Short mmCIF file of C-alpha atoms in Angstrom, two decimals:
data_model
loop_
_atom_site.label_atom_id
_atom_site.label_comp_id
_atom_site.label_asym_id
_atom_site.label_seq_id
_atom_site.Cartn_x
_atom_site.Cartn_y
_atom_site.Cartn_z
CA UNK A 1 21.82 9.92 -19.86
CA UNK A 2 21.75 6.16 -19.40
CA UNK A 3 23.49 6.58 -16.04
CA UNK A 4 20.98 9.20 -14.91
CA UNK A 5 17.96 7.09 -15.91
CA UNK A 6 19.56 4.04 -14.30
CA UNK A 7 20.07 5.95 -11.06
CA UNK A 8 16.70 7.67 -10.92
CA UNK A 9 14.35 5.17 -12.56
CA UNK A 10 15.55 1.80 -13.88
CA UNK A 11 18.47 0.15 -15.67
CA UNK A 12 17.77 0.51 -19.39
CA UNK A 13 19.37 0.50 -22.79
CA UNK A 14 18.91 3.69 -24.83
CA UNK A 15 18.78 4.14 -28.59
CA UNK A 16 19.20 7.83 -29.51
CA UNK A 17 17.51 9.43 -32.55
CA UNK A 18 18.95 8.60 -35.95
CA UNK A 19 18.63 12.24 -37.00
CA UNK A 20 19.52 15.26 -34.88
CA UNK A 21 21.01 15.50 -31.43
CA UNK A 22 19.86 13.73 -28.28
CA UNK A 23 17.88 15.99 -25.95
CA UNK A 24 16.23 14.92 -22.70
CA UNK A 25 15.19 17.17 -19.82
CA UNK A 26 13.92 15.82 -16.48
CA UNK A 27 12.45 17.68 -13.51
CA UNK A 28 11.87 15.42 -10.50
CA UNK A 29 9.54 16.40 -7.65
CA UNK A 30 9.81 14.28 -4.45
CA UNK A 31 6.28 13.41 -3.32
CA UNK A 32 6.57 11.63 0.00
CA UNK A 33 6.91 7.98 -0.98
CA UNK A 34 6.16 8.91 -4.59
CA UNK A 35 8.05 10.89 -7.21
CA UNK A 36 6.48 12.99 -9.92
CA UNK A 37 8.71 13.75 -12.90
CA UNK A 38 8.19 16.06 -15.86
CA UNK A 39 10.12 14.95 -18.94
CA UNK A 40 10.72 16.53 -22.36
CA UNK A 41 12.72 14.70 -24.97
CA UNK A 42 13.57 14.21 -28.60
CA UNK A 43 12.95 10.86 -30.29
CA UNK A 44 14.21 7.96 -28.20
CA UNK A 45 13.87 4.23 -27.61
CA UNK A 46 14.26 2.85 -24.08
CA UNK A 47 14.44 -0.86 -23.34
CA UNK A 48 14.51 -2.58 -19.96
CA UNK A 49 16.33 -5.92 -20.08
CA UNK A 50 15.64 -8.84 -17.71
CA UNK A 51 17.69 -8.20 -14.56
CA UNK A 52 17.22 -7.31 -10.93
CA UNK A 53 16.82 -3.63 -9.93
CA UNK A 54 19.90 -2.03 -8.41
CA UNK A 55 18.02 -0.20 -5.65
CA UNK A 56 14.90 -0.81 -3.58
CA UNK A 57 13.51 2.51 -4.85
CA UNK A 58 13.40 0.98 -8.34
CA UNK A 59 10.94 -1.70 -7.18
CA UNK A 60 8.10 0.42 -8.45
CA UNK A 61 5.27 0.90 -10.88
CA UNK A 62 5.43 3.89 -13.20
CA UNK A 63 2.28 5.71 -14.23
CA UNK A 64 2.68 7.75 -17.43
CA UNK A 65 0.63 10.72 -18.62
CA UNK A 66 1.50 11.71 -22.19
CA UNK A 67 1.37 15.50 -22.58
CA UNK A 68 2.46 15.83 -26.23
CA UNK A 69 3.88 13.76 -29.06
CA UNK A 70 3.68 10.02 -29.70
CA UNK A 71 4.44 7.25 -27.23
CA UNK A 72 4.21 3.47 -27.34
CA UNK A 73 4.92 0.97 -24.55
CA UNK A 74 5.39 -2.78 -24.77
CA UNK A 75 5.19 -5.07 -21.72
CA UNK A 76 3.75 -8.49 -20.92
CA UNK A 77 3.04 -9.22 -24.58
CA UNK A 78 0.91 -6.10 -24.97
CA UNK A 79 1.55 -2.80 -26.74
CA UNK A 80 -0.24 0.42 -25.92
CA UNK A 81 -0.10 3.57 -28.06
CA UNK A 82 -0.95 6.76 -26.22
CA UNK A 83 -2.42 10.00 -27.46
CA UNK A 84 -1.84 13.25 -25.54
CA UNK A 85 -3.80 13.10 -22.29
CA UNK A 86 -3.84 9.29 -22.15
CA UNK A 87 -2.34 7.28 -19.30
CA UNK A 88 -0.82 3.85 -18.77
CA UNK A 89 1.30 2.05 -16.18
CA UNK A 90 4.19 -0.40 -16.32
CA UNK A 91 6.33 -2.42 -13.93
CA UNK A 92 9.77 -0.81 -13.81
CA UNK A 93 11.44 -4.03 -12.67
CA UNK A 94 10.38 -6.18 -15.60
CA UNK A 95 11.27 -6.09 -19.30
CA UNK A 96 9.60 -3.34 -21.28
CA UNK A 97 10.22 -1.21 -24.36
CA UNK A 98 9.30 2.45 -24.86
CA UNK A 99 9.38 3.94 -28.34
CA UNK A 100 8.89 7.65 -29.05
CA UNK A 101 9.49 8.48 -32.75
CA UNK A 102 9.63 12.25 -32.32
CA UNK A 103 9.69 15.08 -29.82
CA UNK A 104 7.40 14.43 -26.83
CA UNK A 105 6.66 15.39 -23.23
CA UNK A 106 5.21 13.30 -20.41
CA UNK A 107 4.74 12.95 -16.68
CA UNK A 108 5.94 9.90 -14.78
CA UNK A 109 4.63 9.03 -11.33
CA UNK A 110 6.90 6.53 -9.57
CA UNK A 111 4.95 4.43 -7.04
CA UNK A 112 6.43 1.82 -4.66
CA UNK A 113 5.01 -1.58 -5.55
CA UNK A 114 3.18 -2.02 -2.22
CA UNK A 115 1.59 1.43 -2.52
CA UNK A 116 -0.35 0.44 -5.64
CA UNK A 117 -0.92 -3.24 -4.89
CA UNK A 118 -2.69 -2.41 -1.66
CA UNK A 119 -5.13 -0.16 -3.47
CA UNK A 120 -6.09 -2.28 -6.45
CA UNK A 121 -6.28 -6.04 -6.68
CA UNK A 122 -4.69 -7.44 -9.82
CA UNK A 123 -2.59 -4.38 -10.61
CA UNK A 124 0.08 -6.71 -12.00
CA UNK A 125 -2.31 -7.40 -14.89
CA UNK A 126 -2.81 -3.71 -15.75
CA UNK A 127 0.51 -2.86 -17.42
CA UNK A 128 0.50 -1.53 -20.99
CA UNK A 129 -3.24 -0.82 -21.01
CA UNK A 130 -4.56 2.51 -22.32
CA UNK A 131 -6.51 4.69 -19.90
CA UNK A 132 -8.28 7.27 -22.09
CA UNK A 133 -7.53 10.83 -21.04
CA UNK A 134 -10.51 12.43 -22.75
CA UNK A 135 -13.28 11.04 -20.58
CA UNK A 136 -14.18 9.52 -17.22
CA UNK A 137 -11.79 8.74 -14.39
CA UNK A 138 -8.76 8.83 -16.70
CA UNK A 139 -9.45 12.46 -17.64
CA UNK A 140 -9.82 13.44 -13.97
CA UNK A 141 -6.62 11.65 -12.95
CA UNK A 142 -4.54 13.00 -15.83
CA UNK A 143 -5.73 16.55 -15.15
CA UNK A 144 -4.98 16.15 -11.44
CA UNK A 145 -1.42 14.94 -12.08
CA UNK A 146 -0.80 17.68 -14.62
CA UNK A 147 -1.98 20.37 -12.19
CA UNK A 148 0.15 18.92 -9.39
CA UNK A 149 3.25 19.00 -11.58
CA UNK A 150 2.58 22.60 -12.58
CA UNK A 151 2.07 23.71 -8.96
CA UNK A 152 4.71 21.49 -7.32
CA UNK A 153 6.95 24.41 -6.40
CA UNK A 154 4.17 26.14 -4.45
CA UNK A 155 3.04 23.18 -2.36
CA UNK A 156 4.00 22.63 1.29
CA UNK A 157 5.17 19.23 2.56
CA UNK A 158 1.80 18.65 4.26
CA UNK A 159 -0.06 19.51 1.06
CA UNK A 160 2.17 17.20 -0.97
CA UNK A 161 1.51 14.33 1.46
CA UNK A 162 -2.26 14.83 1.27
CA UNK A 163 -2.29 15.19 -2.51
CA UNK A 164 -0.14 12.10 -3.03
CA UNK A 165 -2.70 9.97 -1.17
CA UNK A 166 -5.49 11.45 -3.30
CA UNK A 167 -3.43 10.81 -6.40
CA UNK A 168 -3.05 7.10 -5.62
CA UNK A 169 -6.77 6.78 -4.98
CA UNK A 170 -7.56 8.44 -8.32
CA UNK A 171 -5.06 6.25 -10.14
CA UNK A 172 -6.57 3.11 -8.58
CA UNK A 173 -10.03 4.18 -9.74
CA UNK A 174 -8.71 4.80 -13.27
CA UNK A 175 -6.94 1.43 -13.39
CA UNK A 176 -10.10 -0.35 -12.27
CA UNK A 177 -11.79 0.85 -15.49
CA UNK A 178 -9.32 -1.09 -17.67
CA UNK A 179 -8.33 -3.97 -15.36
CA UNK A 180 -9.18 -7.41 -16.79
CA UNK A 181 -12.22 -8.96 -15.13
CA UNK A 182 -10.30 -12.10 -14.13
CA UNK A 183 -7.72 -10.00 -12.26
CA UNK A 184 -10.44 -8.26 -10.23
CA UNK A 185 -11.61 -11.62 -8.98
CA UNK A 186 -8.26 -12.52 -7.44
CA UNK A 187 -7.93 -13.36 -3.75
CA UNK A 188 -6.04 -10.21 -2.86
CA UNK A 189 -8.25 -9.05 0.03
CA UNK A 190 -8.49 -12.42 1.82
CA UNK A 191 -4.72 -12.82 1.57
CA UNK A 192 -4.19 -9.29 2.90
CA UNK A 193 -6.61 -9.94 5.78
CA UNK A 194 -4.77 -13.13 6.71
CA UNK A 195 -1.45 -11.26 6.71
CA UNK A 196 -2.84 -8.50 8.93
CA UNK A 197 -4.31 -10.94 11.45
CA UNK A 198 -1.14 -13.02 11.53
CA UNK A 199 0.97 -9.94 12.31
CA UNK A 200 -1.44 -8.87 15.05
CA UNK A 201 -1.32 -12.33 16.65
CA UNK A 202 2.47 -12.33 16.70
CA UNK A 203 2.58 -8.90 18.35
CA UNK A 204 -0.55 -8.93 20.50
CA UNK A 205 1.43 -8.81 23.77
CA UNK A 206 3.34 -5.69 22.71
CA UNK A 207 1.75 -2.61 24.37
CA UNK A 208 3.22 -0.48 21.57
CA UNK A 209 1.18 -2.26 18.89
CA UNK A 210 -0.55 0.53 16.99
CA UNK A 211 -1.72 1.25 13.41
CA UNK A 212 1.68 2.53 12.30
CA UNK A 213 3.45 -0.59 13.61
CA UNK A 214 1.00 -2.88 11.81
CA UNK A 215 1.17 -0.84 8.60
CA UNK A 216 4.96 -1.06 8.59
CA UNK A 217 4.91 -4.75 9.43
CA UNK A 218 2.55 -5.80 6.64
CA UNK A 219 3.54 -3.18 4.05
CA UNK A 220 0.08 -1.60 3.73
CA UNK A 221 -1.38 1.79 4.57
CA UNK A 222 -3.48 2.16 7.72
CA UNK A 223 -6.40 3.26 5.58
CA UNK A 224 -6.24 0.09 3.49
CA UNK A 225 -5.90 -2.08 6.62
CA UNK A 226 -9.04 -0.55 8.11
CA UNK A 227 -10.83 -0.98 4.79
CA UNK A 228 -9.91 -4.69 4.74
CA UNK A 229 -11.04 -5.20 8.34
CA UNK A 230 -14.30 -3.36 7.66
CA UNK A 231 -15.39 -6.48 5.77
CA UNK A 232 -15.52 -8.12 9.22
CA UNK A 233 -17.24 -5.09 10.75
CA UNK A 234 -14.19 -3.88 12.65
CA UNK A 235 -11.38 -1.34 12.56
CA UNK A 236 -7.77 -2.34 13.24
CA UNK A 237 -7.61 -1.20 16.86
CA UNK A 238 -11.09 -2.56 17.66
CA UNK A 239 -9.87 -5.90 16.33
CA UNK A 240 -6.69 -5.69 18.46
CA UNK A 241 -8.74 -4.80 21.54
CA UNK A 242 -11.14 -7.67 20.93
CA UNK A 243 -8.33 -10.20 20.56
CA UNK A 244 -6.62 -8.97 23.73
CA UNK A 245 -9.84 -9.21 25.71
CA UNK A 246 -10.46 -12.74 24.45
CA UNK A 247 -7.00 -13.83 25.59
CA UNK A 248 -7.51 -12.16 28.97
CA UNK A 249 -10.82 -13.94 29.43
CA UNK A 250 -9.18 -17.27 28.57
CA UNK A 251 -6.47 -16.67 31.20
CA UNK A 252 -9.00 -15.58 33.83
CA UNK A 253 -10.90 -18.82 33.23
CA UNK A 254 -7.94 -20.80 34.61
CA UNK A 255 -8.86 -23.87 36.70
CA UNK A 256 -9.41 -23.52 40.45
CA UNK A 257 -6.20 -23.51 42.42
CA UNK A 258 -4.28 -21.67 39.68
CA UNK A 259 -2.57 -18.59 41.03
CA UNK A 260 -3.37 -15.72 38.68
CA UNK A 261 -3.53 -11.98 39.18
CA UNK A 262 -5.83 -9.79 37.13
CA UNK A 263 -3.11 -7.15 36.84
CA UNK A 264 -0.65 -9.71 35.48
CA UNK A 265 -3.17 -10.91 32.91
CA UNK A 266 -3.86 -7.39 31.68
CA UNK A 267 -0.19 -6.47 31.36
CA UNK A 268 0.62 -9.82 29.75
CA UNK A 269 -1.72 -9.05 26.84
CA UNK A 270 -0.60 -5.52 26.11
CA UNK A 271 -2.84 -3.41 28.36
CA UNK A 272 -1.04 -0.66 30.25
CA UNK A 273 -4.13 1.06 31.68
CA UNK A 274 -6.02 -1.08 34.18
CA UNK A 275 -9.11 1.13 34.28
CA UNK A 276 -9.35 0.98 30.49
CA UNK A 277 -8.93 -2.81 30.64
CA UNK A 278 -11.65 -3.24 33.29
CA UNK A 279 -14.07 -0.95 31.49
CA UNK A 280 -13.49 -2.64 28.11
CA UNK A 281 -13.79 -6.12 29.64
CA UNK A 282 -17.13 -5.27 31.26
CA UNK A 283 -18.48 -3.73 28.04
CA UNK A 284 -17.60 -6.87 26.08
CA UNK A 285 -18.47 -9.63 28.56
CA UNK A 286 -21.04 -8.01 30.85
CA UNK A 287 -19.08 -8.22 34.08
CA UNK A 288 -15.83 -6.99 35.56
CA UNK A 289 -12.62 -9.05 35.27
CA UNK A 290 -12.77 -9.75 39.03
CA UNK A 291 -16.39 -10.91 38.89
CA UNK A 292 -15.62 -13.08 35.88
CA UNK A 293 -12.67 -14.67 37.64
CA UNK A 294 -14.64 -15.28 40.84
CA UNK A 295 -17.60 -16.68 38.92
CA UNK A 296 -15.35 -19.06 37.03
CA UNK A 297 -13.60 -20.17 40.23
CA UNK A 298 -16.96 -20.80 41.88
CA UNK A 299 -18.22 -22.83 38.92
CA UNK A 300 -14.99 -24.81 38.78
CA UNK A 301 -15.20 -25.54 42.50
CA UNK A 302 -18.81 -26.76 42.28
CA UNK A 303 -18.04 -28.99 39.28
CA UNK A 304 -15.04 -30.50 41.07
CA UNK A 305 -17.20 -31.20 44.16
#
């Protein structure tokens, strides 16, 4: 059992029940980048010792929904005791202790670290906190996860993908109800915005730069990236277009006597459709690239005279 848990979840030490036989049943449902597991077990104690995870898939947060029995979790100097229906989360890579004194059942949602961090600032401060399952967002989220586990066998891949995104959004809302106020005030969004813009700048000349490429490069979802950029009144690709046009304008404003072709400028900054480039340039700056270049050359000539 220790080998199975170590392979599927995290490296742990297991203390079996002092009375009766050890029983543990796991059903694991792949959920895109997530995994939803249904677990039934006799009394057990599980302890994660300080050490690095064996696999990248273990670099995850676990969300727990207690279905029956008693369950306590210790992490980060806190202990949470759940009642059936309640939820909590913990960091699978860091030391923790789970104690279940009798027969119990639960759901575990395994979430890659980036998948949760990009949805809620300060998630690292939310481990071992009780999310009540009898009211509010916690009740909605717990019921949603329970229904998904019950219907997992009848869901298509497309439905699973859509539901997993909804699940993360619900979980983020639930965590925000128990997150410490100081954690909510962290600089997560400004740091994320700086990372997005830095990646765009490094790849601005690549005509293949698209939302999927940026999402992969910065480890965030495209939806979260657009949400971050909305603070500046832009979407990701509008921001990319604006930056490319600014660089093209700078190149077209080259001093008189500089040999420069409009086509070369457009291709240099990632445009592969000249009509789209010309139209976008005129919409942003009020004149065509050719008129802008000629105007700048004329002004430069007159100043030099």
